[in-house]
Coordinates of C-alpha atoms and ligand atoms in Angstrom, one line a residue:
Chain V
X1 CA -49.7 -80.2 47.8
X2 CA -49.0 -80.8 44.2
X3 CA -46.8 -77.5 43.1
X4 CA -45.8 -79.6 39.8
X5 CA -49.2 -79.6 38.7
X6 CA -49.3 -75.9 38.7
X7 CA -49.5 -74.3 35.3
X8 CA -49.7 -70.6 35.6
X9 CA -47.6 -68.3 37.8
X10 CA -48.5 -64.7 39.1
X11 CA -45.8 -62.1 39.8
X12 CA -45.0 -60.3 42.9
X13 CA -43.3 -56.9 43.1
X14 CA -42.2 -57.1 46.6
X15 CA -41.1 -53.8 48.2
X16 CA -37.5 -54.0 49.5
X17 CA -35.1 -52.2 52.5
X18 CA -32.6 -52.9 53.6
X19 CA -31.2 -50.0 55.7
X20 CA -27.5 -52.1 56.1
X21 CA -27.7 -51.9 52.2
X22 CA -29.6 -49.1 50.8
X23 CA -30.9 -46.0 51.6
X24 CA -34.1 -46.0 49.6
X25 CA -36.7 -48.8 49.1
X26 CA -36.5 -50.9 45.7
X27 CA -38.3 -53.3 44.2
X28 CA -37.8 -57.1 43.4
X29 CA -39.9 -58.9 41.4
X30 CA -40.9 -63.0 42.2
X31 CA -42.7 -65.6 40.1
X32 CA -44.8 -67.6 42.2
X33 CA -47.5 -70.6 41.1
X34 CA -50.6 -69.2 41.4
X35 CA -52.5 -71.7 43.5
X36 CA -56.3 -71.4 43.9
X37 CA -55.9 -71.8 47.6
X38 CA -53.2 -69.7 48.1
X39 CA -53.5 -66.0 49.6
X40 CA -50.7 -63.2 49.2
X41 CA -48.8 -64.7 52.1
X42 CA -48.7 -68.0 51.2
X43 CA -46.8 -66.3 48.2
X44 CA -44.6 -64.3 50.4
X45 CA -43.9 -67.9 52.3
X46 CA -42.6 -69.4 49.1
X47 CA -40.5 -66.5 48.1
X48 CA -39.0 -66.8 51.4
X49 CA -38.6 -71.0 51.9
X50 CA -37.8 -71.1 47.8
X51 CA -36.2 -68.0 46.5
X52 CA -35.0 -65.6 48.7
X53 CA -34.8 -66.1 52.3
X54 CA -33.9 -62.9 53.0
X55 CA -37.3 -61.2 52.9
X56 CA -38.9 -60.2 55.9
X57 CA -42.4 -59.4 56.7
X58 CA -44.8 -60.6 59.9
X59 CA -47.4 -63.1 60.0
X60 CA -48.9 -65.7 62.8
X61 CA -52.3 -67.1 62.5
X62 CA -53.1 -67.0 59.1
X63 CA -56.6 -66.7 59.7
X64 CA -57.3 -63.3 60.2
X65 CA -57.4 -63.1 64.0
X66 CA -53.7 -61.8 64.8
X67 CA -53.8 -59.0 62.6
X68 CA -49.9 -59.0 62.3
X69 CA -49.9 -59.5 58.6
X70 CA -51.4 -56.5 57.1
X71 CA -49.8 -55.0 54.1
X72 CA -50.2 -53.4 51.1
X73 CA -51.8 -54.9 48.2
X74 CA -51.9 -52.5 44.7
X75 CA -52.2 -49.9 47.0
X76 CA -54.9 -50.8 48.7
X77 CA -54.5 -51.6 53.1
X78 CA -55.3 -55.7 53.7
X79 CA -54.7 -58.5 55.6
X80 CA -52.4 -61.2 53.5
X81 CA -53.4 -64.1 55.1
X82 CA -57.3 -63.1 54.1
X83 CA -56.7 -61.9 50.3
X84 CA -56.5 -64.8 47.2
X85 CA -54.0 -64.7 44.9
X86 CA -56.1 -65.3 42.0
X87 CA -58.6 -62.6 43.1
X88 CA -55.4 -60.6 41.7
X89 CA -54.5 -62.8 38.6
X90 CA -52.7 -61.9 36.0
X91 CA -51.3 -59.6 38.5
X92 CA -48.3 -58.6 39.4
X93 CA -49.1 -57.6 42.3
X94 CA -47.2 -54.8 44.3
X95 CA -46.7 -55.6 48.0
X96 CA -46.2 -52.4 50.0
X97 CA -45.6 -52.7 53.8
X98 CA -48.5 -50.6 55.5
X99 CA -48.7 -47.3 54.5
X100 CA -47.9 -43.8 56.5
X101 CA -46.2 -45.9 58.8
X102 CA -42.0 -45.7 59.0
X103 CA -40.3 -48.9 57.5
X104 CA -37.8 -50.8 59.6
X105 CA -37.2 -53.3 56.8
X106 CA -38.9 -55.0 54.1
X107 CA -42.4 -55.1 54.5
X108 CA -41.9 -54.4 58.3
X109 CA -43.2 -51.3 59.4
X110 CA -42.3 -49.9 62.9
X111 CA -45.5 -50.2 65.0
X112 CA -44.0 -47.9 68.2
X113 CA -46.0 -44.8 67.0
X114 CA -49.7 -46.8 67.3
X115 CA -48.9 -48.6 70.7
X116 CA -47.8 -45.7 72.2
X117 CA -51.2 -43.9 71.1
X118 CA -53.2 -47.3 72.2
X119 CA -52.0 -46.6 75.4
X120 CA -52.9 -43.0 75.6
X121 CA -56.7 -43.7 75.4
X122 CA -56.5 -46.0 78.1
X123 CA -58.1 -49.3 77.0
X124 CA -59.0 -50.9 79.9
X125 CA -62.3 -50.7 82.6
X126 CA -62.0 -47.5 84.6
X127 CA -63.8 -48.2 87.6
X128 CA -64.5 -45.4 90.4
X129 CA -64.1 -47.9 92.9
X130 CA -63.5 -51.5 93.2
X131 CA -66.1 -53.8 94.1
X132 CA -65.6 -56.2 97.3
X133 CA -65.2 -59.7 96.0
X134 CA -68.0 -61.2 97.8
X135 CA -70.6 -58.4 95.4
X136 CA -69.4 -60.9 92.7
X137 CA -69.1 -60.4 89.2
X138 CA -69.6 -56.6 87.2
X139 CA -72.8 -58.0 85.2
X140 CA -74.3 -56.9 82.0
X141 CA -77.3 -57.3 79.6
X142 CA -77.3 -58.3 76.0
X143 CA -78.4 -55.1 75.5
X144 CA -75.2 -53.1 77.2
X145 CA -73.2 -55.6 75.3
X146 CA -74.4 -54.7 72.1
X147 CA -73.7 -50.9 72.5
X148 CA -69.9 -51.3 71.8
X149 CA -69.3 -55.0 70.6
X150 CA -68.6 -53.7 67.1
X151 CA -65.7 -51.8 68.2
X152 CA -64.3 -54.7 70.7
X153 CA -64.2 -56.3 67.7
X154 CA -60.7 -54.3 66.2
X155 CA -57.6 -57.1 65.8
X156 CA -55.2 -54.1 65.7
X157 CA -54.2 -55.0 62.3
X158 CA -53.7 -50.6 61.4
X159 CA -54.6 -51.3 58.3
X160 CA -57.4 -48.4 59.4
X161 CA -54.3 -46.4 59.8
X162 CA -53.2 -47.5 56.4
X163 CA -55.8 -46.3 54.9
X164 CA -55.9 -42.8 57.0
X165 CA -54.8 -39.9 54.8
X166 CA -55.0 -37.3 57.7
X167 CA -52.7 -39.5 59.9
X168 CA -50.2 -39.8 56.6
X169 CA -49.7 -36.2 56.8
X170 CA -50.3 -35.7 61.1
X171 CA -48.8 -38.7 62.2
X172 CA -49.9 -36.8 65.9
X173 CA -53.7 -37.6 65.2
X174 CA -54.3 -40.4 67.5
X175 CA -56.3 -42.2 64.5
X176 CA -59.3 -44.8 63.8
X177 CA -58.3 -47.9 66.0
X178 CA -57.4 -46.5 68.7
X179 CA -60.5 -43.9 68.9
X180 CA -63.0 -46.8 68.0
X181 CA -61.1 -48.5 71.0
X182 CA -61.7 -45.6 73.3
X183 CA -65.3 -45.5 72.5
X184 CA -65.8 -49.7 72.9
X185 CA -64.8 -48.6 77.0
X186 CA -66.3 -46.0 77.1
X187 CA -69.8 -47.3 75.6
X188 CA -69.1 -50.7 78.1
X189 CA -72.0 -50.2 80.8
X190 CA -69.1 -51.2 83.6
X191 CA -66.4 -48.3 83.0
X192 CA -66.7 -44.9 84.3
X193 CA -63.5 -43.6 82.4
X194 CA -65.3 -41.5 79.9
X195 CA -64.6 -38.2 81.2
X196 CA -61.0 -39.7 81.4
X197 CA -60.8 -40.4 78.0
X198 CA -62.9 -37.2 76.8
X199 CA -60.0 -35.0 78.2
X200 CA -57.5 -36.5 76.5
X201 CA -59.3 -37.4 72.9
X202 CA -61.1 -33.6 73.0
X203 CA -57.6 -31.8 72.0
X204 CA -56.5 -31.3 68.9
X205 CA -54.8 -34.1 68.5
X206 CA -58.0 -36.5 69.1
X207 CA -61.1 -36.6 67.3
X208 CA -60.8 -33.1 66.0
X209 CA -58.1 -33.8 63.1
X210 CA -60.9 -36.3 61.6
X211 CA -62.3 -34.9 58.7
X212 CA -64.5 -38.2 58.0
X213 CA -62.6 -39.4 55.2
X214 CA -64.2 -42.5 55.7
X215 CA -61.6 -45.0 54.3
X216 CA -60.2 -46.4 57.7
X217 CA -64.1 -47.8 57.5
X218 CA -63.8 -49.2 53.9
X219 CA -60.6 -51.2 54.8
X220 CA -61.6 -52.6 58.4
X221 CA -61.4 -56.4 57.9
X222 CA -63.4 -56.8 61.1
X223 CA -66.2 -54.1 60.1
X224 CA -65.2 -52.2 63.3
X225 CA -66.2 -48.9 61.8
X226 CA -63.9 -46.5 63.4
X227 CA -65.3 -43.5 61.3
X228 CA -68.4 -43.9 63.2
X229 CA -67.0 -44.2 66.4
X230 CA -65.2 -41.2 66.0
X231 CA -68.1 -39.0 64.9
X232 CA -70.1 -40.0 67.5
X233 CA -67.2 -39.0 69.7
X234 CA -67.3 -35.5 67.9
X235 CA -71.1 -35.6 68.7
X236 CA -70.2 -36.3 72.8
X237 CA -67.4 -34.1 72.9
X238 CA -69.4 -31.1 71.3
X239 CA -72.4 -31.7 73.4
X240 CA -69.9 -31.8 76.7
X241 CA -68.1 -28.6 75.5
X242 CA -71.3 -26.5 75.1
X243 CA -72.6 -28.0 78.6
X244 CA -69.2 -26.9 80.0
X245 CA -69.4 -23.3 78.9
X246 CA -73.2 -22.4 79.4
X247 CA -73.5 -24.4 82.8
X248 CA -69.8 -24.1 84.2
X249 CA -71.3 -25.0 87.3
X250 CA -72.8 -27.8 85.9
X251 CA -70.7 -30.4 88.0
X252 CA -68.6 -33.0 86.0
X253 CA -69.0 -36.9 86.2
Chain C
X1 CA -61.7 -36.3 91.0
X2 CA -58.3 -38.3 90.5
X3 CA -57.4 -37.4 87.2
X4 CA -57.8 -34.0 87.4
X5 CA -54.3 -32.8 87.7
X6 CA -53.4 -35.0 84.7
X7 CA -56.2 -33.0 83.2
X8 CA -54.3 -29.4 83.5
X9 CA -51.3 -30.6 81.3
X10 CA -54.4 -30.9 78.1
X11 CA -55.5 -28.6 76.3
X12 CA -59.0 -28.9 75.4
X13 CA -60.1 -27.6 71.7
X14 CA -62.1 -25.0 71.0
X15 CA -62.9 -26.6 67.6
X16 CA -66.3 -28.2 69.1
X17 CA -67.4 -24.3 68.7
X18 CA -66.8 -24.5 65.1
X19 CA -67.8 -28.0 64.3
X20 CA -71.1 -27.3 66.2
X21 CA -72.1 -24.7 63.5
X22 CA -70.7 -27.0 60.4
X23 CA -73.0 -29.7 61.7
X24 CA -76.2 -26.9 61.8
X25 CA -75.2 -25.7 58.5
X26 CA -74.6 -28.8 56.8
X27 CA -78.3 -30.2 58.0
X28 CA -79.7 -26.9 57.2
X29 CA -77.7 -26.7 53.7
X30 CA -78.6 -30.2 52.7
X31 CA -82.6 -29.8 53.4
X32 CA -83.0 -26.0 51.8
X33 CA -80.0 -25.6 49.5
X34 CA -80.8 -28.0 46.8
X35 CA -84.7 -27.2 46.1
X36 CA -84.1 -23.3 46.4
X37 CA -81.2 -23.3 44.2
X38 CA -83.3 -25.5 41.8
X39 CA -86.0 -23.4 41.6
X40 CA -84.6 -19.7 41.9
X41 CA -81.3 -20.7 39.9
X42 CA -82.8 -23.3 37.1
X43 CA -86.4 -23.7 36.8
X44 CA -87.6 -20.2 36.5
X45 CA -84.8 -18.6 35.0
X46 CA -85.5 -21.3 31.9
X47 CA -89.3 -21.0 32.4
X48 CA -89.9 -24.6 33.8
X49 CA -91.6 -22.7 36.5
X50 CA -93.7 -20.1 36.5
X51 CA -91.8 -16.6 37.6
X52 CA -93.5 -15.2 40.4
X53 CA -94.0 -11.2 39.9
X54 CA -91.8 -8.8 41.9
X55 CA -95.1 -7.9 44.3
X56 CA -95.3 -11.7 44.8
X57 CA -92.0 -12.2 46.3
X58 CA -92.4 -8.5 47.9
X59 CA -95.3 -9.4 49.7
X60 CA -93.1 -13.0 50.9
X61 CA -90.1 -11.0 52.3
X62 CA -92.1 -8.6 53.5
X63 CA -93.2 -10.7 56.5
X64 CA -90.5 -11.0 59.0
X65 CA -91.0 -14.7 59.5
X66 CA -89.6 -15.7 55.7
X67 CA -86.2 -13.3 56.2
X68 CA -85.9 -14.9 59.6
X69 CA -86.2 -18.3 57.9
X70 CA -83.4 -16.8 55.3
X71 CA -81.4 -15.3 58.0
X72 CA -80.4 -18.9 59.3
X73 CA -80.2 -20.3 55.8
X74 CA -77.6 -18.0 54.8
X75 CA -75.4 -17.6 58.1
X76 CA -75.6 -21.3 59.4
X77 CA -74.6 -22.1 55.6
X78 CA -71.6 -20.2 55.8
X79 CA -70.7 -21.5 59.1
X80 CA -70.8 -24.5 57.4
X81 CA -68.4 -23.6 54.4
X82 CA -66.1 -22.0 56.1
X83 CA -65.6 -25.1 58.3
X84 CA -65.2 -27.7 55.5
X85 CA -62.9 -25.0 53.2
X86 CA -60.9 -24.9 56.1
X87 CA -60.3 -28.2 56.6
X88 CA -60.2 -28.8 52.9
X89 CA -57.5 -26.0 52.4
X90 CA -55.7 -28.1 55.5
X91 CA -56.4 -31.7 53.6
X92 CA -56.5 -31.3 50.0
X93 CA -53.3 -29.2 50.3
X94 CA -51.3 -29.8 53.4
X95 CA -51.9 -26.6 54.8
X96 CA -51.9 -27.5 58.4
X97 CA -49.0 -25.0 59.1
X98 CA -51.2 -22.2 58.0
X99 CA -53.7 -22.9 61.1
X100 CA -54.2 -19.2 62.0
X101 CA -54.5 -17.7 58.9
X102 CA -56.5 -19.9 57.3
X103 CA -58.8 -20.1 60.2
X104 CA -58.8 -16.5 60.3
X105 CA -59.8 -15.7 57.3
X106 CA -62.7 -18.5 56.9
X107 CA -64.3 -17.8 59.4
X108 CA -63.7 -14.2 59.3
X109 CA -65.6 -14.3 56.0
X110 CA -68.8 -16.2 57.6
X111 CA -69.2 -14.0 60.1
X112 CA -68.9 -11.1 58.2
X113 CA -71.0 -12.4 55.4
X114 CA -73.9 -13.6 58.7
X115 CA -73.6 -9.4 59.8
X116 CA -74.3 -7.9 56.6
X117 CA -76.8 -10.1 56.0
X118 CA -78.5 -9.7 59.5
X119 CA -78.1 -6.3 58.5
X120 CA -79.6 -5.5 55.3
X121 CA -83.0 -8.6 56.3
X122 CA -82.9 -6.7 59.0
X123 CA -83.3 -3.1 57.2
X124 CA -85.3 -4.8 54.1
Chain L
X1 CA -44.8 -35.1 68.0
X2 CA -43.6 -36.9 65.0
X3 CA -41.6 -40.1 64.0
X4 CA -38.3 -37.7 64.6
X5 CA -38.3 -39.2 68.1
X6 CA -38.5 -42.7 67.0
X7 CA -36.4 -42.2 64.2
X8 CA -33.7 -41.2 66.4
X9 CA -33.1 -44.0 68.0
X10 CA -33.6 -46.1 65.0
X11 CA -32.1 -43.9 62.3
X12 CA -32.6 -46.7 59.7
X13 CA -36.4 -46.4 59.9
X14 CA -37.9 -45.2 56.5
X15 CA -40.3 -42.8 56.1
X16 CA -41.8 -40.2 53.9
X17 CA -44.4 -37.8 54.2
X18 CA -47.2 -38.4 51.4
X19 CA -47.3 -36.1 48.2
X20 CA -49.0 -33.1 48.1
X21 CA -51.3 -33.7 46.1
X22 CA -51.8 -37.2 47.6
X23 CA -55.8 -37.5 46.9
X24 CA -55.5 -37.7 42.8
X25 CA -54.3 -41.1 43.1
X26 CA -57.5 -43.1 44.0
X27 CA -60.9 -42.6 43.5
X28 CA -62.3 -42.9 47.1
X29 CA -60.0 -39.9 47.9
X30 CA -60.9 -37.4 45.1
X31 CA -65.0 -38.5 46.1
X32 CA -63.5 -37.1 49.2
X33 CA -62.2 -33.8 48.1
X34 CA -65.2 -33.6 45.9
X35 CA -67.4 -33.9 48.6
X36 CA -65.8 -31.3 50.9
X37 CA -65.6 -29.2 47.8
X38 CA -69.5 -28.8 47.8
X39 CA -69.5 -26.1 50.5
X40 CA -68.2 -23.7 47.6
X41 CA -71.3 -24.6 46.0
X42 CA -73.4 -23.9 49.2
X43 CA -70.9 -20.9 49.7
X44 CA -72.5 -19.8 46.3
X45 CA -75.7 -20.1 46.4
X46 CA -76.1 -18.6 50.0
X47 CA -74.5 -15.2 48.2
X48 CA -76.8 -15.4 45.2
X49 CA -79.6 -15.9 47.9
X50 CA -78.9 -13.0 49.8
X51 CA -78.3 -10.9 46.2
X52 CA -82.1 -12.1 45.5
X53 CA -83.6 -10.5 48.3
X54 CA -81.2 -7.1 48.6
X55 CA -83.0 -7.0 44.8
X56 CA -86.5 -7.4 45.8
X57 CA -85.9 -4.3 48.8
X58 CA -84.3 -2.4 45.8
X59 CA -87.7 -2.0 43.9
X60 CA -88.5 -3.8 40.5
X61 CA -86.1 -2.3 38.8
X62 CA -83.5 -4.0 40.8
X63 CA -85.2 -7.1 40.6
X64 CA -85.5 -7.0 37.0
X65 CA -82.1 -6.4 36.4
X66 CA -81.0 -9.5 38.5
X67 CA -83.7 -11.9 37.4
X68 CA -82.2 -11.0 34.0
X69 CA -78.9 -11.8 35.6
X70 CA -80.1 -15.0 36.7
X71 CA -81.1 -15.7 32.8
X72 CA -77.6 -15.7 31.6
X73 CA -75.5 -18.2 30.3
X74 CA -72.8 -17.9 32.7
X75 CA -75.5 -17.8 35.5
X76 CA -76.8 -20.9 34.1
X77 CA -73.6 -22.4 33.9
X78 CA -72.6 -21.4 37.5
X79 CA -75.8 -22.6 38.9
X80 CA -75.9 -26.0 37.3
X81 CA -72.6 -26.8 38.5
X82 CA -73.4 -25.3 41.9
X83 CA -76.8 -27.7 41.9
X84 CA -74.6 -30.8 41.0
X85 CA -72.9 -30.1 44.2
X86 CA -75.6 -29.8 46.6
X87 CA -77.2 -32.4 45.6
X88 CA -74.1 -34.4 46.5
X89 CA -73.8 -32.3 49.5
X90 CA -77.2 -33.3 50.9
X91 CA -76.8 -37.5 49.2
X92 CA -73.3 -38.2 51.1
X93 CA -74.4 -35.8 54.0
X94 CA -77.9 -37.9 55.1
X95 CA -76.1 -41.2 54.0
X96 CA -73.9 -40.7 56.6
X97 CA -75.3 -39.0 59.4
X98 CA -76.5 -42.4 61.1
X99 CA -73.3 -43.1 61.7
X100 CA -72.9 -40.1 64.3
X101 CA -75.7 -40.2 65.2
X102 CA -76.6 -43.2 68.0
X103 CA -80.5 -42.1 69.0
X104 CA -82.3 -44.5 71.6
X105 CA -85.6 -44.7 71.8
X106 CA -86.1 -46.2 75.4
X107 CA -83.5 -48.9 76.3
X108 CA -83.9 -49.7 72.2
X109 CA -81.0 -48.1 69.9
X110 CA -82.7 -47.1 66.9
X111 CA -81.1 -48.7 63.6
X112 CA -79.1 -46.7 60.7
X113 CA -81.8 -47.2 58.1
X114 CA -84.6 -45.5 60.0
X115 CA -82.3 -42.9 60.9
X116 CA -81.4 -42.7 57.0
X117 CA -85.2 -42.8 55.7
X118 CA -86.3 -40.1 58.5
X119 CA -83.6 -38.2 57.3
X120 CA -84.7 -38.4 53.7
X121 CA -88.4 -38.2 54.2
X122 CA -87.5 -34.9 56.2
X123 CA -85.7 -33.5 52.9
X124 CA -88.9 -34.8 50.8
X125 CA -91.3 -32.6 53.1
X126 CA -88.6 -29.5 53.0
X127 CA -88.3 -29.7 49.2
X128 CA -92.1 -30.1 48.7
X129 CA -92.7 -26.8 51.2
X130 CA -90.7 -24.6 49.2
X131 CA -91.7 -25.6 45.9
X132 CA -95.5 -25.7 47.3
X133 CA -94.4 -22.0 48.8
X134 CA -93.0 -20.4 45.5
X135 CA -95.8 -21.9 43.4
X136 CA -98.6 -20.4 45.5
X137 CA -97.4 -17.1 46.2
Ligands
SF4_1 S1 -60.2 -50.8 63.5 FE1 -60.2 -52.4 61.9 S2 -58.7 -51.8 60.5 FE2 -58.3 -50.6 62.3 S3 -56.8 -51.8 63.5 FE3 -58.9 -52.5 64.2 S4 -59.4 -54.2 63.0 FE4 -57.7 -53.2 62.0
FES2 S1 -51.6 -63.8 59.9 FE1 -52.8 -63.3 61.6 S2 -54.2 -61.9 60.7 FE2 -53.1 -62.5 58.9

């Protein structure tokens, strides 16, 4: 660490609320060296240990695994701890918390909305019935793995969501992450909950908002692709609706 | 069935109806719609193709087989449009409110537009 | 179901619905609106289609008069817009159809790029029918 030897600076236009203070959002603007090495949070860390400890914002791993840090960089949905300061020099550079997602302060967004819908799909093994212990493990090929590992792959980061305009103006459509999550169970050869999960993602508020924007895709950090998942979904769900009305008898799984 | 009395309280779209006819359209659009329009629209009107004669392209629709062939170009391809308008009436301008209308009248138009023209192939 | 629920119990959360016009601002979002906009051109040709053969079961008169049409400077004008679109229709429509589309072939999933060069070797065979089918009649 040698921050006297730093030459040139970069400035940050950090987004600002405080609700105990203000009613709408400012701007404040921070010089900050601009370090090779140094991503938008290490910024955000020196603004707060060297300037103004009053900022808020989350972070944890700073490698890209927690997915707590995502914010808004010039507009654009990413992970702070994964983007380089000088990949933005001369800057400024505008830090936004995530969009289309309410702000509790700073650039803390209020993640209720998303772990409520996470929930919905039910993102765990559905089994029918519970195997007796001694039948031993719930095995599975290379093969089965590979049809959903992409999508087990999602950090929960909602920068996907970020990047979502038709969640921005429905916030009820359930939205990338948690529809790419829904397919990674129901594409794992051990669950049976995809008739489960078909019921509730089929309505209106599911997969049927999606209008294949595409973006959530673009922004993934962990190339989850939730724009696929969720047209295959549409692909599924159509094929199950037309079974359902020309062979009603046709009996469900 | 366990879940089924959780399943009561959904309700299940009808849009798979819809999309299902978008999808047909758009393949359908994507393969004819470019060449057709090319030719019929560009290249012959400015004489980079030769204009087939009036008893040429009589003779064509004559056979039942060609109108059939533009039957489902024409309908599925306004299935199709009516599905994306709608949904870009909905995006592009935060139209959501205006479901039933909207709805209404797009695909009030394709299906109209798919009767008259099953009507006058039909009567050619 | 909105954030009205959440914000009631935390009446200091922020939140505001995104402009109407909210695609204008970046360029991946008007390629969006652009590329939903091409059914208008589909919309178009499919009419001008249907106008073509109503001409021909007129009688040659009929057909003159709309293949004269079809010589016009606004018909011109409308068409080569309306081709612009469908090509872009058909481009960003086969580019992205792997991705609905998971085909297996046996226990094998087939990858995105056949998927993509079927898809495009089935608009080459298409394109050369009709052109083969309107220069031999
Ligand atoms: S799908 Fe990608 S962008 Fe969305 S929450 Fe998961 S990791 Fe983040
Ligand atoms: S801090 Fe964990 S992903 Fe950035």
């Amino acid at each position: 660490m040698n921050h006297a030897n730093t030459t040139t600076t970069i400035d940050l236009e950090v987004y600002r609320y405080r609700p105990e203070l203000e009613t709408e959002p400012t701007f404040d603007t921070f010089t900050v060296p601009l370090r090779s090495d140094w991503v938008i949070l290490d910024a955000l860390n020196y603004i707060k240990d060297e300037i103004d400890g009053t900022l808020s914002y989350r972070w944890s791993c700073q490698m890209g695994v927690c997915g707590s840090c995502g914010m808004m960089a010039n507009g654009e949905p990413i992970l702070t701890c994964a983007s380089f300061l000088k990949n933005y020099a001369p800057g400024p550079i505008r830090v936004e918390p995530l969009a289309n997602f309410p702000v509790a302060r700073d650039l803390i967004i209020s993640m209720d909305d998303f772990m409520e819908k996470l929930n919905r799909i039910k993102p765990w093994i559905i089994v029918e019935e519970e195997k007796p212990l001694e039948e031993g493990e719930y095995l599975q090929t290379p093969e089965q793995l590979d049809e959903y590992k992409q999508f087990s792959m999602c950090i929960n980061c909602m920068l996907c969501y970020s990047a979502c305009p038709i969640y921005g103006m429905e916030p009820s459509f359930i939205g990338p992450a948690a529809l790419a999550l829904a397919q990674r169970y129901n594409l794992d050869s051990r669950d049976h909950g995809n008739q489960q999960r078909l019921d509730i993602l089929s309505t209106d508020d599911g997969i049927w908002q999606c209008t294949f924007v595409g973006e959530c895709s673009e922004v993934c950090p962990e190339n989850v692709d939730p724009a696929g998942a969720i047209q295959q979904y549409k692909v599924a769900s159509t094929n199950d609706w037309w079974k359902s009305k020309l062979m009603p008898w046709g009996n469900k799984k | 069935m366990p879940h089924q009395t959780s399943l009561k309280t959904v309700k299940r779209s009808n849009e798979p109806f819809w999309w299902a006819l978008f999808s047909a359209g758009g393949v359908i659009a994507a393969l004819c719609v470019p060449v057709l329009l090319f030719m019929t629209g560009l290249a012959i009107p400015l004489g980079w193709m030769d204009a087939p004669g009036y008893e040429a392209m009589y003779t064509l629709f004559e056979n039942p087989l060609s109108r059939l062939v533009i039957l489902v170009i024409v309908s599925l391809s306004a299935f199709h449009w009516a599905h994306r308008f709608r949904f870009t009436l909905y995006d592009g301008l935060h139209l959501k409110h205006l479901n039933a209308p909207v709805a209404f009248f797009c695909y009030g138009c394709a299906i109209l537009f798919s009767a008259y023209a099953a009507y006058s192939l039909y009567s050619f | 179901m909105s954030y009205g629920r959440y914000k009631k119990n935390h009446p200091w959360l922020y939140h505001k619905k995104p402009p109407l016009l909210w695609w204008v601002k970046k360029w991946a979002y008007v390629r969006f609106i652009l590329r939903e906009l091409t059914s208008l051109g589909v919309a178009f040709y499919v009419v001008v289609l249907l106008t073509y053969v109503n001409a021909v079961s007129q009688g040659p008169e009929a057909f003159a008069v709309f293949s004269d049409w079809l010589k016009s400077p606004l018909s011109l004008g409308l068409h080569g817009i309306a081709f612009i679109f469908v090509l872009f229709h058909s481009i960003t429509w086969f580019n992205l159809a792997p991705k609905a589309m998971v085909v297996h072939l046996g226990k094998k999933r087939i990858p995105g790029r056949i998927i993509l060069i079927m898809n495009y070797s089935m608009w080459f065979v298409v394109t050369a029918g009709f052109f083969w089918l309107l220069t031999t009649v």
